[in-house]
Amino acid sequence: MVGATPLYSLKKFHVSTKLNIQAWCSVKNGTVSCNGKKIVSTDNEQTFSEFAKQIYKEQQWEYPKFYKMDRLSKLTFMTAEILLNEVTISSEEKEQLAVVFSNKSASLDTDRNYQNSINSIENFYPSPAVFVYTLPNIGMGEVCIRHKIQGENAFFVFDDFNPLFLKQYAESLAQNNKATQVLCGWTEIDEKGYKSFLYLASPNGTLPHTEETITKLYTQS
Amino acid sequence: MDALKKELKENIIEQLNLEEFTVEDIDNDDALFGDGLGLDSIDALELIVMLDKDYGIKLTDPEKSKEIFQSINVLAEYVATHRVK
């Protein structure tokens, strides 16, 4: 076996595992911002569904599956779509792009909808289309399907936005050759409102991938 | 029968969130699955629930649902014959 190439060395990893922040995007209260610039600002009186529909049409995504998604998936999809359209990632790189999302309420927004459809014995019509969204990581899957992302993915539930965890988890993936780039962030929707903030941690970034910077971008968004 | 076909189209559009379709976009002979409206397996389950909820029709045989979801014409014929509400 002398001279044979070990299988693990055939994987196409970047030499550098140092991550920086390359791009970021946020969606909240009828506003979409990307890399610090407000790109859409709408009437805050709109419901989230009206707002999402408006963004879908304005951005000309032509992806009818969007209409079938639950509110959390729509929020996640919108934010990721705008962010990923801002950067160039090859299909080869997407094989090593990991996704790490988080929020507070998991899929409670849709869980409640589903519960309402099965509360009454007289009116017991559970919706399969609602049921399939009763997990928080489904929106993440929608993003991966749309962009053919094949890296590792994980969804975490925290009481609050947790920049230190995102930083450490993303860096751990990079250092252990599990990913070369990581799409990270927070995507939260409940009865009171919605806010999402996603960023791309990549060797191609220019902003330092530190807890302070992540917090600053999240707060400013 | 025409009123039932229109009602089925409206229900399908609403139930399956086909927001880019109108009643006029769906021909009575259009395939609902595959190349037609492009519905998927979850949509099929949703249609089965819709038939139960709106017309009291309980479908338990998957082969039967494949048969009656061919088109609006076939579906309307089945609903008109088997509806209990």
Short mmCIF file of C-alpha atoms in Angstrom, two decimals:
data_model
loop_
_atom_site.label_atom_id
_atom_site.label_comp_id
_atom_site.label_asym_id
_atom_site.label_seq_id
_atom_site.Cartn_x
_atom_site.Cartn_y
_atom_site.Cartn_z
CA MET A 1 0.00 0.00 0.00
CA VAL A 2 3.06 2.27 -0.09
CA GLY A 3 2.30 5.28 -2.19
CA ALA A 4 -1.47 4.73 -2.15
CA THR A 5 -3.52 7.86 -1.64
CA PRO A 6 -5.62 7.70 1.50
CA LEU A 7 -9.30 8.20 0.73
CA TYR A 8 -9.64 11.16 3.06
CA SER A 9 -7.04 13.13 1.15
CA LEU A 10 -9.16 12.94 -2.01
CA LYS A 11 -11.72 15.27 -0.52
CA LYS A 12 -11.42 18.76 -1.88
CA PHE A 13 -10.94 20.89 1.19
CA HIS A 14 -9.53 24.36 1.31
CA VAL A 15 -6.23 24.67 3.10
CA SER A 16 -7.43 27.62 5.12
CA THR A 17 -9.95 26.98 7.88
CA LYS A 18 -9.94 30.59 9.02
CA LEU A 19 -13.46 31.93 8.72
CA ASN A 20 -14.49 35.53 8.23
CA ILE A 21 -17.88 37.05 7.62
CA GLN A 22 -18.42 37.48 3.91
CA ALA A 23 -22.05 38.61 3.76
CA TRP A 24 -25.09 38.99 5.96
CA CYS A 25 -28.79 39.64 5.57
CA SER A 26 -31.68 40.37 7.89
CA VAL A 27 -35.47 40.47 7.63
CA LYS A 28 -37.65 42.12 10.27
CA ASN A 29 -40.68 44.38 10.60
CA GLY A 30 -41.25 44.75 6.86
CA THR A 31 -37.62 45.52 6.16
CA VAL A 32 -34.92 43.56 4.33
CA SER A 33 -31.28 44.55 4.75
CA CYS A 34 -28.26 43.02 3.14
CA ASN A 35 -24.64 43.83 4.01
CA GLY A 36 -25.78 46.83 5.98
CA LYS A 37 -27.93 48.31 3.20
CA LYS A 38 -31.70 48.45 3.40
CA ILE A 39 -32.91 46.89 0.16
CA VAL A 40 -36.65 46.64 0.88
CA SER A 41 -38.73 48.68 3.28
CA THR A 42 -42.47 48.19 3.27
CA ASP A 43 -45.55 49.19 5.17
CA ASN A 44 -45.13 47.68 8.63
CA GLU A 45 -48.92 47.25 8.85
CA GLN A 46 -48.70 44.34 6.44
CA THR A 47 -49.07 40.85 7.81
CA PHE A 48 -45.99 38.65 7.46
CA SER A 49 -47.70 36.62 4.72
CA GLU A 50 -48.48 39.77 2.70
CA PHE A 51 -44.93 40.98 3.17
CA ALA A 52 -43.44 37.63 2.12
CA LYS A 53 -45.62 37.54 -0.99
CA GLN A 54 -44.54 41.05 -1.93
CA ILE A 55 -40.84 40.17 -1.56
CA TYR A 56 -41.31 36.98 -3.58
CA LYS A 57 -42.88 38.91 -6.44
CA GLU A 58 -40.44 41.82 -6.33
CA GLN A 59 -37.44 39.51 -6.32
CA GLN A 60 -38.94 37.41 -9.17
CA TRP A 61 -37.86 34.12 -7.62
CA GLU A 62 -40.22 31.96 -9.68
CA TYR A 63 -40.27 29.15 -7.13
CA PRO A 64 -43.96 28.30 -6.52
CA LYS A 65 -43.03 25.95 -3.68
CA PHE A 66 -42.51 29.14 -1.67
CA TYR A 67 -46.28 29.60 -1.40
CA LYS A 68 -46.65 26.18 0.21
CA MET A 69 -44.12 26.83 2.94
CA ASP A 70 -45.09 27.69 6.50
CA ARG A 71 -44.24 31.12 7.89
CA LEU A 72 -40.93 30.09 9.49
CA SER A 73 -39.74 28.43 6.30
CA LYS A 74 -40.76 31.46 4.24
CA LEU A 75 -38.80 33.74 6.56
CA THR A 76 -35.75 31.46 6.47
CA PHE A 77 -35.98 30.99 2.71
CA MET A 78 -36.35 34.73 1.99
CA THR A 79 -33.35 35.67 4.08
CA ALA A 80 -31.13 32.92 2.68
CA GLU A 81 -32.26 33.60 -0.87
CA ILE A 82 -31.32 37.26 -0.71
CA LEU A 83 -28.01 36.53 1.03
CA LEU A 84 -26.96 33.70 -1.31
CA ASN A 85 -27.80 35.78 -4.36
CA GLU A 86 -25.26 38.32 -3.13
CA VAL A 87 -22.35 35.88 -3.22
CA THR A 88 -20.90 33.44 -5.71
CA ILE A 89 -20.56 29.87 -4.47
CA SER A 90 -19.71 27.12 -6.94
CA SER A 91 -21.55 23.81 -6.93
CA GLU A 92 -18.32 22.20 -5.74
CA GLU A 93 -18.14 24.62 -2.81
CA LYS A 94 -21.77 23.91 -1.97
CA GLU A 95 -20.77 20.33 -1.23
CA GLN A 96 -18.76 21.75 1.68
CA LEU A 97 -21.17 24.48 2.73
CA ALA A 98 -22.65 23.77 6.17
CA VAL A 99 -25.81 25.35 7.55
CA VAL A 100 -26.26 26.19 11.24
CA PHE A 101 -29.48 27.96 12.17
CA SER A 102 -31.13 28.71 15.48
CA ASN A 103 -34.17 30.34 17.05
CA LYS A 104 -36.23 30.53 20.21
CA SER A 105 -39.65 29.15 19.30
CA ALA A 106 -38.63 26.20 17.09
CA SER A 107 -41.69 25.46 14.92
CA LEU A 108 -44.26 26.49 17.54
CA ASP A 109 -45.97 28.89 15.11
CA THR A 110 -46.88 25.99 12.80
CA ASP A 111 -47.35 23.51 15.65
CA ARG A 112 -50.20 25.72 16.88
CA ASN A 113 -51.80 25.79 13.43
CA TYR A 114 -51.62 22.05 13.24
CA GLN A 115 -53.01 21.65 16.76
CA ASN A 116 -55.98 23.85 15.80
CA SER A 117 -56.80 21.47 12.95
CA ILE A 118 -57.09 18.49 15.33
CA ASN A 119 -58.54 20.11 18.46
CA SER A 120 -62.11 19.12 17.81
CA ILE A 121 -63.40 15.59 17.26
CA GLU A 122 -66.29 16.98 15.20
CA ASN A 123 -63.93 18.97 13.00
CA PHE A 124 -60.91 16.66 12.88
CA TYR A 125 -59.14 17.31 9.59
CA PRO A 126 -55.36 17.23 10.13
CA SER A 127 -53.60 18.89 7.24
CA PRO A 128 -50.67 16.88 5.80
CA ALA A 129 -49.28 20.06 4.20
CA VAL A 130 -49.18 21.78 7.61
CA PHE A 131 -47.89 18.70 9.42
CA VAL A 132 -44.75 18.44 7.27
CA TYR A 133 -43.63 21.83 8.59
CA THR A 134 -43.93 20.97 12.29
CA LEU A 135 -40.15 20.89 12.72
CA PRO A 136 -37.90 23.97 12.79
CA ASN A 137 -35.27 22.55 10.46
CA ILE A 138 -37.64 22.11 7.51
CA GLY A 139 -37.01 25.70 6.37
CA MET A 140 -33.31 24.91 6.42
CA GLY A 141 -34.04 21.94 4.17
CA GLU A 142 -35.97 24.19 1.79
CA VAL A 143 -32.88 26.42 1.49
CA CYS A 144 -30.62 23.40 0.89
CA ILE A 145 -32.95 21.99 -1.78
CA ARG A 146 -33.19 25.33 -3.57
CA HIS A 147 -29.40 25.89 -3.61
CA LYS A 148 -28.27 22.25 -3.76
CA ILE A 149 -26.33 22.66 -0.52
CA GLN A 150 -24.94 19.33 0.61
CA GLY A 151 -22.89 20.14 3.70
CA GLU A 152 -23.74 19.31 7.28
CA ASN A 153 -26.70 21.08 8.83
CA ALA A 154 -28.01 21.60 12.32
CA PHE A 155 -30.75 23.64 13.96
CA PHE A 156 -30.49 24.74 17.59
CA VAL A 157 -33.05 26.24 19.95
CA PHE A 158 -31.91 28.90 22.43
CA ASP A 159 -33.64 31.41 24.68
CA ASP A 160 -31.86 34.23 22.85
CA PHE A 161 -29.61 34.87 19.88
CA ASN A 162 -26.34 33.14 20.73
CA PRO A 163 -23.43 34.55 18.69
CA LEU A 164 -20.72 32.78 20.67
CA PHE A 165 -22.26 29.38 20.00
CA LEU A 166 -22.66 30.09 16.27
CA LYS A 167 -19.04 31.25 16.04
CA GLN A 168 -17.67 28.25 17.92
CA TYR A 169 -19.82 25.70 16.09
CA ALA A 170 -18.97 27.12 12.66
CA GLU A 171 -15.26 27.19 13.47
CA SER A 172 -15.39 23.66 14.80
CA LEU A 173 -16.90 22.48 11.50
CA ALA A 174 -14.16 24.26 9.56
CA GLN A 175 -11.33 23.06 11.78
CA ASN A 176 -12.51 19.48 11.59
CA ASN A 177 -12.76 19.57 7.80
CA LYS A 178 -16.53 19.19 7.92
CA ALA A 179 -17.09 22.42 5.99
CA THR A 180 -15.23 25.17 4.21
CA GLN A 181 -18.02 27.74 4.52
CA VAL A 182 -20.91 27.98 6.97
CA LEU A 183 -24.25 29.70 6.58
CA CYS A 184 -25.20 30.67 10.13
CA GLY A 185 -27.87 32.60 11.92
CA TRP A 186 -31.17 33.13 13.66
CA THR A 187 -34.65 32.82 12.19
CA GLU A 188 -37.53 33.41 14.56
CA ILE A 189 -41.25 33.95 14.09
CA ASP A 190 -44.06 33.91 16.62
CA GLU A 191 -47.35 35.65 17.29
CA LYS A 192 -45.58 38.88 18.26
CA GLY A 193 -43.38 39.29 15.19
CA TYR A 194 -40.49 37.99 13.18
CA LYS A 195 -36.77 38.51 12.82
CA SER A 196 -34.13 36.66 10.89
CA PHE A 197 -30.43 37.30 10.59
CA LEU A 198 -28.17 35.07 8.52
CA TYR A 199 -24.51 35.44 7.67
CA LEU A 200 -22.01 33.54 5.58
CA ALA A 201 -18.79 32.59 7.36
CA SER A 202 -16.16 31.93 4.72
CA PRO A 203 -12.41 32.15 4.12
CA ASN A 204 -13.36 34.75 1.48
CA GLY A 205 -14.90 37.11 4.03
CA THR A 206 -13.37 40.36 5.20
CA LEU A 207 -15.08 41.01 8.53
CA PRO A 208 -13.68 39.15 11.55
CA HIS A 209 -15.78 36.17 12.63
CA THR A 210 -15.91 37.17 16.28
CA GLU A 211 -18.69 37.23 18.85
CA GLU A 212 -18.46 41.02 18.92
CA THR A 213 -18.86 41.42 15.15
CA ILE A 214 -21.72 38.92 14.93
CA THR A 215 -23.50 40.68 17.79
CA LYS A 216 -22.94 44.07 16.18
CA LEU A 217 -24.31 42.98 12.80
CA TYR A 218 -27.30 41.27 14.45
CA THR A 219 -28.09 44.32 16.56
CA GLN A 220 -27.71 46.78 13.70
CA SER A 221 -29.83 44.68 11.36
CA MET B 1 -71.66 20.01 -13.16
CA ASP B 2 -69.93 23.17 -14.39
CA ALA B 3 -70.53 24.84 -11.02
CA LEU B 4 -69.00 21.85 -9.23
CA LYS B 5 -65.94 21.92 -11.50
CA LYS B 6 -65.42 25.61 -10.79
CA GLU B 7 -65.86 24.99 -7.06
CA LEU B 8 -63.32 22.15 -7.14
CA LYS B 9 -60.79 24.37 -8.93
CA GLU B 10 -61.30 27.14 -6.37
CA ASN B 11 -60.92 24.68 -3.49
CA ILE B 12 -57.80 23.13 -4.98
CA ILE B 13 -56.18 26.53 -5.54
CA GLU B 14 -56.98 27.62 -1.99
CA GLN B 15 -56.21 24.34 -0.26
CA LEU B 16 -52.92 23.74 -2.05
CA ASN B 17 -51.79 27.39 -2.05
CA LEU B 18 -51.50 27.51 -5.83
CA GLU B 19 -51.29 31.28 -5.72
CA GLU B 20 -50.00 31.61 -9.26
CA PHE B 21 -53.05 29.86 -10.69
CA THR B 22 -56.57 31.09 -11.34
CA VAL B 23 -59.65 29.02 -12.10
CA GLU B 24 -59.23 29.98 -15.76
CA ASP B 25 -55.69 28.57 -15.83
CA ILE B 26 -56.91 25.04 -15.11
CA ASP B 27 -58.52 23.19 -18.00
CA ASN B 28 -61.01 20.50 -17.12
CA ASP B 29 -58.82 17.90 -18.83
CA ASP B 30 -55.47 19.07 -17.41
CA ALA B 31 -53.51 16.43 -15.53
CA LEU B 32 -53.49 17.41 -11.85
CA PHE B 33 -50.22 15.56 -11.17
CA GLY B 34 -47.05 15.21 -13.21
CA ASP B 35 -46.83 17.64 -16.09
CA GLY B 36 -50.17 19.34 -15.40
CA LEU B 37 -50.45 21.36 -12.20
CA GLY B 38 -47.28 19.72 -10.91
CA LEU B 39 -48.83 18.55 -7.66
CA ASP B 40 -46.83 16.28 -5.36
CA SER B 41 -47.55 13.47 -2.89
CA ILE B 42 -48.32 15.86 -0.01
CA ASP B 43 -50.81 17.64 -2.28
CA ALA B 44 -52.46 14.27 -2.94
CA LEU B 45 -52.92 13.75 0.81
CA GLU B 46 -54.28 17.28 1.13
CA LEU B 47 -56.83 16.57 -1.62
CA ILE B 48 -57.95 13.42 0.18
CA VAL B 49 -58.55 15.50 3.33
CA MET B 50 -60.40 18.10 1.23
CA LEU B 51 -62.77 15.48 -0.20
CA ASP B 52 -63.56 14.25 3.32
CA LYS B 53 -64.01 17.73 4.76
CA ASP B 54 -66.01 19.34 1.96
CA TYR B 55 -67.92 16.42 0.47
CA GLY B 56 -67.86 13.68 3.12
CA ILE B 57 -65.99 11.33 0.78
CA LYS B 58 -63.53 9.02 2.54
CA LEU B 59 -60.84 7.59 0.28
CA THR B 60 -58.88 4.72 1.72
CA ASP B 61 -57.56 3.02 -1.42
CA PRO B 62 -54.46 4.79 -2.83
CA GLU B 63 -55.12 3.27 -6.27
CA LYS B 64 -58.57 4.81 -6.27
CA SER B 65 -57.20 8.27 -5.45
CA LYS B 66 -54.69 7.96 -8.28
CA GLU B 67 -57.59 7.23 -10.59
CA ILE B 68 -59.94 10.03 -9.52
CA PHE B 69 -57.27 12.76 -9.34
CA GLN B 70 -56.55 12.43 -13.05
CA SER B 71 -58.29 15.67 -13.98
CA ILE B 72 -61.04 18.04 -12.89
CA ASN B 73 -63.48 16.24 -15.22
CA VAL B 74 -62.82 12.86 -13.57
CA LEU B 75 -62.78 14.32 -10.06
CA ALA B 76 -66.07 16.21 -10.56
CA GLU B 77 -67.76 13.07 -11.88
CA TYR B 78 -66.61 11.11 -8.83
CA VAL B 79 -67.62 13.81 -6.36
CA ALA B 80 -71.06 14.26 -7.95
CA THR B 81 -71.71 10.50 -7.63
CA HIS B 82 -70.26 9.88 -4.16
CA ARG B 83 -70.73 13.08 -2.14
CA VAL B 84 -72.72 12.82 1.08
CA LYS B 85 -72.71 16.54 1.86
#
